[in-house]
Tab-separated table of C-alpha atoms in Angstrom:
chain	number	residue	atom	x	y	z
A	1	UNK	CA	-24.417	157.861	-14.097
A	2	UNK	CA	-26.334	154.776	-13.283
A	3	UNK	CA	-27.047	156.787	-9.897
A	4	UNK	CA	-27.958	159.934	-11.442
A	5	UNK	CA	-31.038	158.285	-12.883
A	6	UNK	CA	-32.315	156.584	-9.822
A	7	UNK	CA	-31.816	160.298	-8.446
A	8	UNK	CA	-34.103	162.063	-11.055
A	9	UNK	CA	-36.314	158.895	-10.553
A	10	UNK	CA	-37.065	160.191	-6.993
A	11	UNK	CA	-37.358	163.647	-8.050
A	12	UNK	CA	-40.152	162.925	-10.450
A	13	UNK	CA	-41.847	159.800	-9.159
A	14	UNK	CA	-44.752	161.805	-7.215
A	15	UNK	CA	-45.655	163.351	-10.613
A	16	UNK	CA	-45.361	160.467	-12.231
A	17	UNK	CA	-47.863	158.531	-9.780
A	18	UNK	CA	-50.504	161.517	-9.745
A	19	UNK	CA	-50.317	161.144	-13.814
A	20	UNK	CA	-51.000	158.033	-14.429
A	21	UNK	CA	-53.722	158.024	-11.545
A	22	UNK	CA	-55.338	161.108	-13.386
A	23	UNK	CA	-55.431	158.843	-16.796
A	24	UNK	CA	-57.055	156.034	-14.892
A	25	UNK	CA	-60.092	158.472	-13.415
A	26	UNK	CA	-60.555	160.156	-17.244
A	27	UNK	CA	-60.573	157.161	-19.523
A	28	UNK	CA	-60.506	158.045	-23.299
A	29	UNK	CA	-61.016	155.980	-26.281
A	30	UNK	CA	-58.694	155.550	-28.926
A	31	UNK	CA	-58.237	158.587	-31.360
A	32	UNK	CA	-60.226	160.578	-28.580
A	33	UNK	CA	-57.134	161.010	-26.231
A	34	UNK	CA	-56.949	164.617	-26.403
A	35	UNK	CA	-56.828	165.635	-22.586
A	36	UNK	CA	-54.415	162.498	-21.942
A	37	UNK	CA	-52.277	163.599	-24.810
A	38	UNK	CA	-52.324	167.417	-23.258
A	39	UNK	CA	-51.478	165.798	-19.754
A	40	UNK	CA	-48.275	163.989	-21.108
A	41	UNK	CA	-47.050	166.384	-23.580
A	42	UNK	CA	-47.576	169.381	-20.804
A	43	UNK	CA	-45.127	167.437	-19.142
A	44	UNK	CA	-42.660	166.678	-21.809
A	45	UNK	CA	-42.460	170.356	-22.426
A	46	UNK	CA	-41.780	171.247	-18.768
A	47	UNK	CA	-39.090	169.089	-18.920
A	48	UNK	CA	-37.575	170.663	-22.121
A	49	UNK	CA	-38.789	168.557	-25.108
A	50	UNK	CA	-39.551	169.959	-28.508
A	51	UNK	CA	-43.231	168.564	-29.097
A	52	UNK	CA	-45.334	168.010	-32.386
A	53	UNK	CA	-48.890	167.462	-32.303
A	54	UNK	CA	-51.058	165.803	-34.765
A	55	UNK	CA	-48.324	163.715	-36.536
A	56	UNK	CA	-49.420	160.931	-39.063
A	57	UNK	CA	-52.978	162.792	-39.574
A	58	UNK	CA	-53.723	161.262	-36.372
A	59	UNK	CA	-54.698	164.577	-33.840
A	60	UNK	CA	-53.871	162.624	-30.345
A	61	UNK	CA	-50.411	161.593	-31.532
A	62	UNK	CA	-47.214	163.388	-30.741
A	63	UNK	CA	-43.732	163.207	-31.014
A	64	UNK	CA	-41.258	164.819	-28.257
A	65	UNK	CA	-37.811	164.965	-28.945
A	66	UNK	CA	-34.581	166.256	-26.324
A	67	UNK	CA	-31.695	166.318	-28.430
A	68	UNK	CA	-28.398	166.994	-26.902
A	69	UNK	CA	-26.929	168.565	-29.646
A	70	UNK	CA	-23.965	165.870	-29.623
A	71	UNK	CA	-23.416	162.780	-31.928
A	72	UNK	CA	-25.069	159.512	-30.801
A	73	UNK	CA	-27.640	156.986	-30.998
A	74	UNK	CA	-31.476	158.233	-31.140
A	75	UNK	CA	-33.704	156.116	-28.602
A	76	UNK	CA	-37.534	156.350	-28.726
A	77	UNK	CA	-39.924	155.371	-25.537
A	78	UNK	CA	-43.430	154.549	-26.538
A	79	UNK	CA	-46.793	155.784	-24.883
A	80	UNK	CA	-50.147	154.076	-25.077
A	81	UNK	CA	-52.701	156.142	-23.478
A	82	UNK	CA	-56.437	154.934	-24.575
A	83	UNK	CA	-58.865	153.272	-22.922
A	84	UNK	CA	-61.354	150.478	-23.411
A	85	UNK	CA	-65.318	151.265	-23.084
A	86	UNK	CA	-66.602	149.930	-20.613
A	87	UNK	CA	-63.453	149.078	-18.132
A	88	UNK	CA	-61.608	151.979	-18.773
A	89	UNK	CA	-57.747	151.385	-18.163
A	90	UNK	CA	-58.297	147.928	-18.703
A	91	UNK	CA	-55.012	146.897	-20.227
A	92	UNK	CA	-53.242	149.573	-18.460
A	93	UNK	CA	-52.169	152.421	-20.323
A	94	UNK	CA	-52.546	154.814	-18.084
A	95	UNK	CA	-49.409	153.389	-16.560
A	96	UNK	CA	-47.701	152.698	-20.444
A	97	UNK	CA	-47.698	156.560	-21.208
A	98	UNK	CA	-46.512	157.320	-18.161
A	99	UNK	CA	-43.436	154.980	-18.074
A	100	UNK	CA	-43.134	156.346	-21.414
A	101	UNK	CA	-42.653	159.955	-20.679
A	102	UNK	CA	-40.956	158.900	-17.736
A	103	UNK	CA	-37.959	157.025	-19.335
A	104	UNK	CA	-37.667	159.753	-22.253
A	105	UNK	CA	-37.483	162.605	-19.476
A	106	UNK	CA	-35.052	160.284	-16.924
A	107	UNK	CA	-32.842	159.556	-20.065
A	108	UNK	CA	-32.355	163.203	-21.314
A	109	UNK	CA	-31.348	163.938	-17.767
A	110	UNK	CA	-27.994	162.583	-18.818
A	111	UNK	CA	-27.962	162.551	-22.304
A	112	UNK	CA	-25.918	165.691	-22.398
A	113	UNK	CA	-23.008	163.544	-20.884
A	114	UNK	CA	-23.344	160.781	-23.771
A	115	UNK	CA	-24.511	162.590	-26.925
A	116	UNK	CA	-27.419	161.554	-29.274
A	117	UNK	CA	-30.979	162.148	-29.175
A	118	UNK	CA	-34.161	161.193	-26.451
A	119	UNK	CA	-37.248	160.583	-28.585
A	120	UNK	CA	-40.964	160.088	-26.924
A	121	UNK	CA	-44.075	158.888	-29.831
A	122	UNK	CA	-47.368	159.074	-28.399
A	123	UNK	CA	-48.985	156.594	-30.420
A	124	UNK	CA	-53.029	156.241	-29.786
A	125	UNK	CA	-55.851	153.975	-30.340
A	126	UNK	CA	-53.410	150.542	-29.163
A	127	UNK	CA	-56.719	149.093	-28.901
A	128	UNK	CA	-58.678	149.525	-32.054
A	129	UNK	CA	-56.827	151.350	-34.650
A	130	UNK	CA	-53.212	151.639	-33.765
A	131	UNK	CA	-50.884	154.911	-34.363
A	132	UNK	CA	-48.102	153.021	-34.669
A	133	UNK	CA	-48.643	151.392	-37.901
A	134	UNK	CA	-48.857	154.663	-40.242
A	135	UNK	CA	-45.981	155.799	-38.217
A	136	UNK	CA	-44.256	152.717	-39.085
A	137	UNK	CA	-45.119	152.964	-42.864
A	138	UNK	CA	-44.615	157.275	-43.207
A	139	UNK	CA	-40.874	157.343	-41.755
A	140	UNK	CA	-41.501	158.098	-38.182
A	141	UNK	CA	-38.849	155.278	-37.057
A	142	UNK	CA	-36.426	155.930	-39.583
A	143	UNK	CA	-33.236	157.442	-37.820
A	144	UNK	CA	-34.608	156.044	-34.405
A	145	UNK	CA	-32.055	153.052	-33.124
A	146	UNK	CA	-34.056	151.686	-30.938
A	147	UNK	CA	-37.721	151.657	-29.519
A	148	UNK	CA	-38.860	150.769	-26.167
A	149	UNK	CA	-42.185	150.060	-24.661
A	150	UNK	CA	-43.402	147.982	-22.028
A	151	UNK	CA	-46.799	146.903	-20.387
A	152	UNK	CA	-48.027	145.925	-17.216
A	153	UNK	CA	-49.353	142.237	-16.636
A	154	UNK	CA	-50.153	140.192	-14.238
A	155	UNK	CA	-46.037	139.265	-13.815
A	156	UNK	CA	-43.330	140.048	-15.453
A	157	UNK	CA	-42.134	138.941	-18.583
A	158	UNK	CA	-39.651	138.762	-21.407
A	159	UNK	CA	-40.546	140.433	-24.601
A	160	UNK	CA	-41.839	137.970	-27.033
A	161	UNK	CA	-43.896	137.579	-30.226
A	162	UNK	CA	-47.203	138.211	-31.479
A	163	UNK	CA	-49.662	137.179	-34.443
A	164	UNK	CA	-50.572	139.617	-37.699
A	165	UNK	CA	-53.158	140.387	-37.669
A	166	UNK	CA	-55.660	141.599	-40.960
A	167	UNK	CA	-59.032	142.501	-39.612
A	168	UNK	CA	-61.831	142.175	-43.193
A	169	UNK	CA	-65.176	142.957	-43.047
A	170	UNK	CA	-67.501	141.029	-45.886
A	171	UNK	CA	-70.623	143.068	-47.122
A	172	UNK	CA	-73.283	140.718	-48.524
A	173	UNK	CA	-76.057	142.824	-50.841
A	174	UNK	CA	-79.295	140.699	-51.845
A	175	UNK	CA	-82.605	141.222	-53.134
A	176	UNK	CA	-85.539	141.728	-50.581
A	177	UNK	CA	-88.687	139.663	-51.117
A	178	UNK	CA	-91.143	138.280	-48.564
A	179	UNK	CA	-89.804	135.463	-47.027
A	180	UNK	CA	-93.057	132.971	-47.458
A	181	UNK	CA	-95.298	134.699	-50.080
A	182	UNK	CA	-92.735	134.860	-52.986
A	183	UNK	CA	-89.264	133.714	-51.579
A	184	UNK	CA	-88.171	132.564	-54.720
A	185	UNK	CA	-87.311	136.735	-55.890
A	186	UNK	CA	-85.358	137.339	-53.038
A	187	UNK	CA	-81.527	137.212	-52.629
A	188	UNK	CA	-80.557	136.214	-49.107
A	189	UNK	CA	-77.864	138.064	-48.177
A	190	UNK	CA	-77.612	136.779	-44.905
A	191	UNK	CA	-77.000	133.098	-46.612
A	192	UNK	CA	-73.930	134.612	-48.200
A	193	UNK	CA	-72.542	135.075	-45.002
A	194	UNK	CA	-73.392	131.395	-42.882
A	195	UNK	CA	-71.679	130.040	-46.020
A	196	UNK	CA	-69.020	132.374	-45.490
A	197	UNK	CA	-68.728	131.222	-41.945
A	198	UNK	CA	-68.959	127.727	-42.839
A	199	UNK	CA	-66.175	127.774	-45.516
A	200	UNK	CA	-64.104	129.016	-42.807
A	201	UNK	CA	-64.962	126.376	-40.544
A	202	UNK	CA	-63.492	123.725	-43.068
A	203	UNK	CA	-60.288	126.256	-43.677
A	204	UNK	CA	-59.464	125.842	-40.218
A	205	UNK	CA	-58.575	122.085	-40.804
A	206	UNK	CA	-56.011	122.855	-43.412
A	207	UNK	CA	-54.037	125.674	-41.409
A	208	UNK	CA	-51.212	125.984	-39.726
A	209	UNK	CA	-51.753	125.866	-35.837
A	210	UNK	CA	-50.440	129.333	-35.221
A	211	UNK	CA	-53.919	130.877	-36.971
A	212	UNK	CA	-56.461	132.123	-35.453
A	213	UNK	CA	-59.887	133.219	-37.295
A	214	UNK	CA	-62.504	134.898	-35.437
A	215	UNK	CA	-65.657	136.903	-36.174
A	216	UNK	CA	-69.297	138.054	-35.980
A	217	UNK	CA	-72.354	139.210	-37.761
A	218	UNK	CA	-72.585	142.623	-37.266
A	219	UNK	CA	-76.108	142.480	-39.109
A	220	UNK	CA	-78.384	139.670	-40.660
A	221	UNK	CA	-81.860	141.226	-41.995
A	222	UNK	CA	-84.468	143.322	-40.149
A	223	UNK	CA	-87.499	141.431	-39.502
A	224	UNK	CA	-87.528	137.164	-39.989
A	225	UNK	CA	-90.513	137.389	-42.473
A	226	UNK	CA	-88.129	139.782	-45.346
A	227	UNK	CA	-85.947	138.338	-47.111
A	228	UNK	CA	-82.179	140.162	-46.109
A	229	UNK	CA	-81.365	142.165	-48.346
A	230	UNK	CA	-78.133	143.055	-46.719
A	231	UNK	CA	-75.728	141.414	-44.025
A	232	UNK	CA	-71.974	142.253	-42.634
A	233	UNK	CA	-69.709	140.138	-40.949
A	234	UNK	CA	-66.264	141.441	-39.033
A	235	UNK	CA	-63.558	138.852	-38.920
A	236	UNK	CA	-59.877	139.140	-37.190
A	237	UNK	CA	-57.443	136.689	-39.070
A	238	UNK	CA	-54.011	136.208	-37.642
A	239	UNK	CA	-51.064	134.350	-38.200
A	240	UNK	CA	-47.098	134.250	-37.022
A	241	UNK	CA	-46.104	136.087	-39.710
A	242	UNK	CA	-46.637	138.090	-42.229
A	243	UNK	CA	-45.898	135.995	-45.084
A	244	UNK	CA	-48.059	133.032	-43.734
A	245	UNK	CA	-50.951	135.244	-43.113
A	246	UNK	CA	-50.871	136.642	-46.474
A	247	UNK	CA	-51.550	133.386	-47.980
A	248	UNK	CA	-54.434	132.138	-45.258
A	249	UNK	CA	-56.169	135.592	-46.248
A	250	UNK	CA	-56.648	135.447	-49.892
A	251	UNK	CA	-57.863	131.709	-49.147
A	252	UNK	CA	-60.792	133.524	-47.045
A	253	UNK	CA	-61.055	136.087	-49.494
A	254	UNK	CA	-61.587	132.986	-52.097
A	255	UNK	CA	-64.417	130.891	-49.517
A	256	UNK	CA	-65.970	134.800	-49.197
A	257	UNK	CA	-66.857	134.663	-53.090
A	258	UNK	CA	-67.326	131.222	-53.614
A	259	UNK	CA	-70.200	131.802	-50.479
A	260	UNK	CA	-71.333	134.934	-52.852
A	261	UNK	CA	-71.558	132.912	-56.100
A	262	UNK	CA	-73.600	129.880	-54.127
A	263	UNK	CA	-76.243	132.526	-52.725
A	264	UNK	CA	-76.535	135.345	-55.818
A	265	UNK	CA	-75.488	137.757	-53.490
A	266	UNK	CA	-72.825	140.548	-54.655
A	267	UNK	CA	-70.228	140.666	-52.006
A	268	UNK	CA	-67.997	144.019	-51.080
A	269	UNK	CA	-64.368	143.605	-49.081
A	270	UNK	CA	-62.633	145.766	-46.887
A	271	UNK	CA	-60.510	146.422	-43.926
A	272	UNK	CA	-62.122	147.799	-41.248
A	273	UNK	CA	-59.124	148.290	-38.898
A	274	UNK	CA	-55.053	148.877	-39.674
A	275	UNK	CA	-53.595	145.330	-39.977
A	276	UNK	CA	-50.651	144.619	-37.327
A	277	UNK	CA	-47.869	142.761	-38.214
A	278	UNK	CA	-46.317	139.877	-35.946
A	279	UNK	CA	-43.485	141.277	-33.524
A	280	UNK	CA	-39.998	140.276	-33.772
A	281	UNK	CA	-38.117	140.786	-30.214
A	282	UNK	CA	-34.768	142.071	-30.209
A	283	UNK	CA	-32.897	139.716	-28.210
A	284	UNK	CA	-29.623	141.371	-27.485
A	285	UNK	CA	-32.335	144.844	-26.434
A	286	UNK	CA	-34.444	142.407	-24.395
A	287	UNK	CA	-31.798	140.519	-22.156
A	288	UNK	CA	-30.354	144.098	-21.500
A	289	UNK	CA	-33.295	145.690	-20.789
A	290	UNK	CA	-34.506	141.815	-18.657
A	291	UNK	CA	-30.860	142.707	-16.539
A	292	UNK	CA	-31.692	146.411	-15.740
A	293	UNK	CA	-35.500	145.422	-14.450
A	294	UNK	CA	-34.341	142.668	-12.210
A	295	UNK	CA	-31.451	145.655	-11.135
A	296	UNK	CA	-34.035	147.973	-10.259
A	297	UNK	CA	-35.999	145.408	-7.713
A	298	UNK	CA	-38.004	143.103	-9.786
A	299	UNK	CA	-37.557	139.945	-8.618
A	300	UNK	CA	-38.509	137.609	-11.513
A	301	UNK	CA	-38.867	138.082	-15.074
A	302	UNK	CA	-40.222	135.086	-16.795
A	303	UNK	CA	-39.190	133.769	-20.246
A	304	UNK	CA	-41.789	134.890	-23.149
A	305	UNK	CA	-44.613	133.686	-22.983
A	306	UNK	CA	-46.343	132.621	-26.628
A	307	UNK	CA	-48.721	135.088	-27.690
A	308	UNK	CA	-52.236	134.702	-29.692
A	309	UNK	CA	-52.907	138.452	-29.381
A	310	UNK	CA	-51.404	141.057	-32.173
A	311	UNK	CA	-49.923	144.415	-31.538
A	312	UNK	CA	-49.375	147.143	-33.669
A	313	UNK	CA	-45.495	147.452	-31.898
A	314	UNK	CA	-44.946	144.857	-34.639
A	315	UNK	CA	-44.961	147.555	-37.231
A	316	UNK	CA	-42.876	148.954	-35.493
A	317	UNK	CA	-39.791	145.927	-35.218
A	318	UNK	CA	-40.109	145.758	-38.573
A	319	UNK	CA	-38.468	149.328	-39.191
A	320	UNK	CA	-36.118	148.803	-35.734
A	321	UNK	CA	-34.616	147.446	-32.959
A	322	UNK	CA	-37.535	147.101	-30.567
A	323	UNK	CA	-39.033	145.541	-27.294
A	324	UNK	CA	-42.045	144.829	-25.672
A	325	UNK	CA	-41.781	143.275	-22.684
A	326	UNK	CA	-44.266	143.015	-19.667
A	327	UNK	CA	-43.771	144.534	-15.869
A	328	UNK	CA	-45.514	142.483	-13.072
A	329	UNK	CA	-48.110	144.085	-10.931
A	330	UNK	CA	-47.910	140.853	-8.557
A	331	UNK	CA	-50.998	139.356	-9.327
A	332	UNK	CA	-50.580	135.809	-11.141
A	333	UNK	CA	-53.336	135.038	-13.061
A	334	UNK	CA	-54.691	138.436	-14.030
A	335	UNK	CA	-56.359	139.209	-16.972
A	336	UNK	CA	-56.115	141.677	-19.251
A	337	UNK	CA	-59.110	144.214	-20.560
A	338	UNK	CA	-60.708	144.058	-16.912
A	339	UNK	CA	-61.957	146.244	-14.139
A	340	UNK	CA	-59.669	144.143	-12.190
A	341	UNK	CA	-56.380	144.890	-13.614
A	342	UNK	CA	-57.295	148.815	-14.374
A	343	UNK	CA	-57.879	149.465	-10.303
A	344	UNK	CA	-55.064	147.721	-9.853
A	345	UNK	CA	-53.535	150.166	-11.841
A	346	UNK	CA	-53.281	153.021	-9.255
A	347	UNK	CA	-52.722	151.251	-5.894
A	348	UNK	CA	-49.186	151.894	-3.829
A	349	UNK	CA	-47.636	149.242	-4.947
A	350	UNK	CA	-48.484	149.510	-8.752
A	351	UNK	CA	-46.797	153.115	-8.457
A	352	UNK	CA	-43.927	151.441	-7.160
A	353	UNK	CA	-43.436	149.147	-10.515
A	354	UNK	CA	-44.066	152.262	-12.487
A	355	UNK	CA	-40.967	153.919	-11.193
A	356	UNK	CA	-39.479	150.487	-11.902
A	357	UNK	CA	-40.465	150.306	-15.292
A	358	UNK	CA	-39.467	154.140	-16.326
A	359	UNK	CA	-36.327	153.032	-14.817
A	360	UNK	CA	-35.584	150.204	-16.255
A	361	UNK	CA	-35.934	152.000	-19.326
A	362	UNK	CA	-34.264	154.558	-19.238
A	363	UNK	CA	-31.523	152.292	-18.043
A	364	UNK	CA	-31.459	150.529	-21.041
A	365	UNK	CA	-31.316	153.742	-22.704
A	366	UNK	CA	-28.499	154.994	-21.649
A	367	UNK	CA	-26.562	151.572	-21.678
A	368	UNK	CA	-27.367	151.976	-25.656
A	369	UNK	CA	-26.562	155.826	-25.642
A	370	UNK	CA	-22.760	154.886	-23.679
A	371	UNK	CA	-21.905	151.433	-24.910
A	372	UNK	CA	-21.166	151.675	-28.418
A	373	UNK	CA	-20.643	148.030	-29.112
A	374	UNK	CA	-23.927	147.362	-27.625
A	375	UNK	CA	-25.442	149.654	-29.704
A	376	UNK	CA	-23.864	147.629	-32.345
A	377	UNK	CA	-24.585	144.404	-31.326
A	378	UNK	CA	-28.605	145.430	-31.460
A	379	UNK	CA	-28.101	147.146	-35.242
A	380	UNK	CA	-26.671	143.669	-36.245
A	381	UNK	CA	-29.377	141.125	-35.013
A	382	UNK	CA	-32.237	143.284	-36.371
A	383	UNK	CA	-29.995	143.478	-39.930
A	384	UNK	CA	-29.739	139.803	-39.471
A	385	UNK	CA	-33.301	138.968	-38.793
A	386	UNK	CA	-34.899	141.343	-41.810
């Protein structure tokens, strides 16, 4: 059966190649993926999925589902297929989605033979706003076994962890005055916020290591000789988990209007982005899934490597079983969010780990779909680790 997919693989690789090339040369932003979402669900429906548009009240996300009309496990590939201004396929989506589809359409090749169900979620805005996490928290997961996504990088690696992630904007309002005739009946809004900066400053001393707290002023008064009557700052604050990053947030939230009551300033909260929480591997998924990369060529998969960054996929291995592991495109050192690593992204031999990765995946698919312990083994560890 094993075979059979490396058989389809070469039927479909071509396509697969001129896909993910198209997505590199028409870059869209998150939430504004509409042609790349026509591109890969055209596809999906070629190849016999049932597809739903729009899901989650988000109109560039899809769901594409083969069932095979037998009992069995459902398995759900993920797509990421938005781009970063500037650099375009920076981070490499263009060849995400495509593995994707690819491993959801290689998988219900055979699927017939072992029962159960081939699911495909096309989850946008990775970058900014991610898909994943209403999906996460309306039911999208629920009945899905397992969920599968992997990334390109500048090797290959197991899938590991990542930070949550709560991303706050503070909004500072004051009282305008001029600055040097009659400063004493203005409110400086902008001082709300350097004390606001500065309070996190000292936090950082009495935090665990694994935090990170990072921002900006997004605006800080019009002209130097007015008062500001009004000034924003954006701030990312992650932590290993959930729990931990719970607690470091309300102790911002505290320095925030402590800087508000030391200024006069009234201060306003909210989040400006969907907070991610931290990922939590799979272990028994990801050693199968490491064995059926190395299987299909790969010649080295490195252990996880710690991660500072945050991904909305941890919504998503909080409902299930899931993976995110990283495919090398043989460049060591490569950095992610660069023009660099999105031309990589369509040369000969970056097709060639594409067909790898879809692979790979659908490999791992179908050992889940056949091997009933396995399947087993996977529901137990994420039971055990909730």
């Amino acid at each position: 059966m094993k075979e059979q997919l490396q058989r389809h693989l070469e039927e479909i690789q071509q396509e697969l190649w001129s896909m993910s090339d198209h997505l590199y040369h028409n870059p869209e932003l998150g939430d504004q993926e509409f042609e790349s979402m026509a591109l890969l669900t055209e596809y999906l429906a070629r190849h016999d999925f049932q597809v739903e548009k729009g899901i989650v009240d988000r109109a560039t996300a899809f769901r594409a589902t083969y069932d095979s009309g037998l009992p069995g496990p459902t398995i759900a590939f993920l797509a990421e297929y938005d781009a970063l201004p500037g650099v375009g396929h920076g981070c490499g989506h263009n060849m995400i989605g495509t593995m994707g589809i690819g491993a959801g359409i290689l998988l219900s090749k055979v699927v017939g033979d072992t029962g159960g169900k081939v699911v495909v979620l096309g989850t946008p805005a990775e970058e900014t706003n991610g898909a994943k996490v209403p999906m996460a928290e309306q039911g999208i997961f629920e009945g899905i076994d397992a969920a599968l996504m992997l990334h390109p990088a500048d090797e290959s690696y197991e899938s590991g962890d990542s930070l949550a992630m709560d991303a706050i904007q503070f909004d500072y309002t004051g009282r305008p005055s001029h600055a040097a005739a009659s400063p004493e009946k203005g409110i400086n809004a902008l001082d709300g916020v350097l004390q606001l900066f500065n309070g996190i400053n000292a936090l950082r001393q009495h935090v665990r290591s694994d935090v990170r707290i990072h921002g900006i002023i997004t605006e800080g008064g019009k002209a130097a000789n007015v008062v500001p009557d009004f000034a924003s700052a954006q701030f990312y604050v992650r932590a290993a988990d959930r729990t931990y990053l719970n607690e470091v947030v309300e102790k911002v939230k505290a320095i925030a209007h402590g800087a508000a009551q030391m200024t006069g300033a009234t201060l306003s909260m909210h989040n400006y982005e969907l907070s991610y929480d931290d990922m939590q591997t799979n272990q028994t998924l990801s050693k199968r899934f490491t064995d059926n990369l190395l299987a299909t060529g790969v010649e080295k998969v490195h252990p996880a490597k710690k991660s500072y960054g945050s991904l909305d996929m941890g919504n998503v291995s909080q409902v299930c079983p899931s993976i995110h592991p990283y495919i090398g495109l043989d460049s060591p050192g490569l950095v992610f969010h660069t023009k660099e690593l999105a031309d990589l992204t369509i040369t000969d031999n970056s097709h060639q780990v594409l067909s790898r990765g879809a692979l790979a995946m659908a490999l791992t698919g179908f050992d889940l779909l056949a091997d009933q312990e396995l399947m087993q083994q996977v529901k137990e560890e994420f039971q055990q680790m909730k």
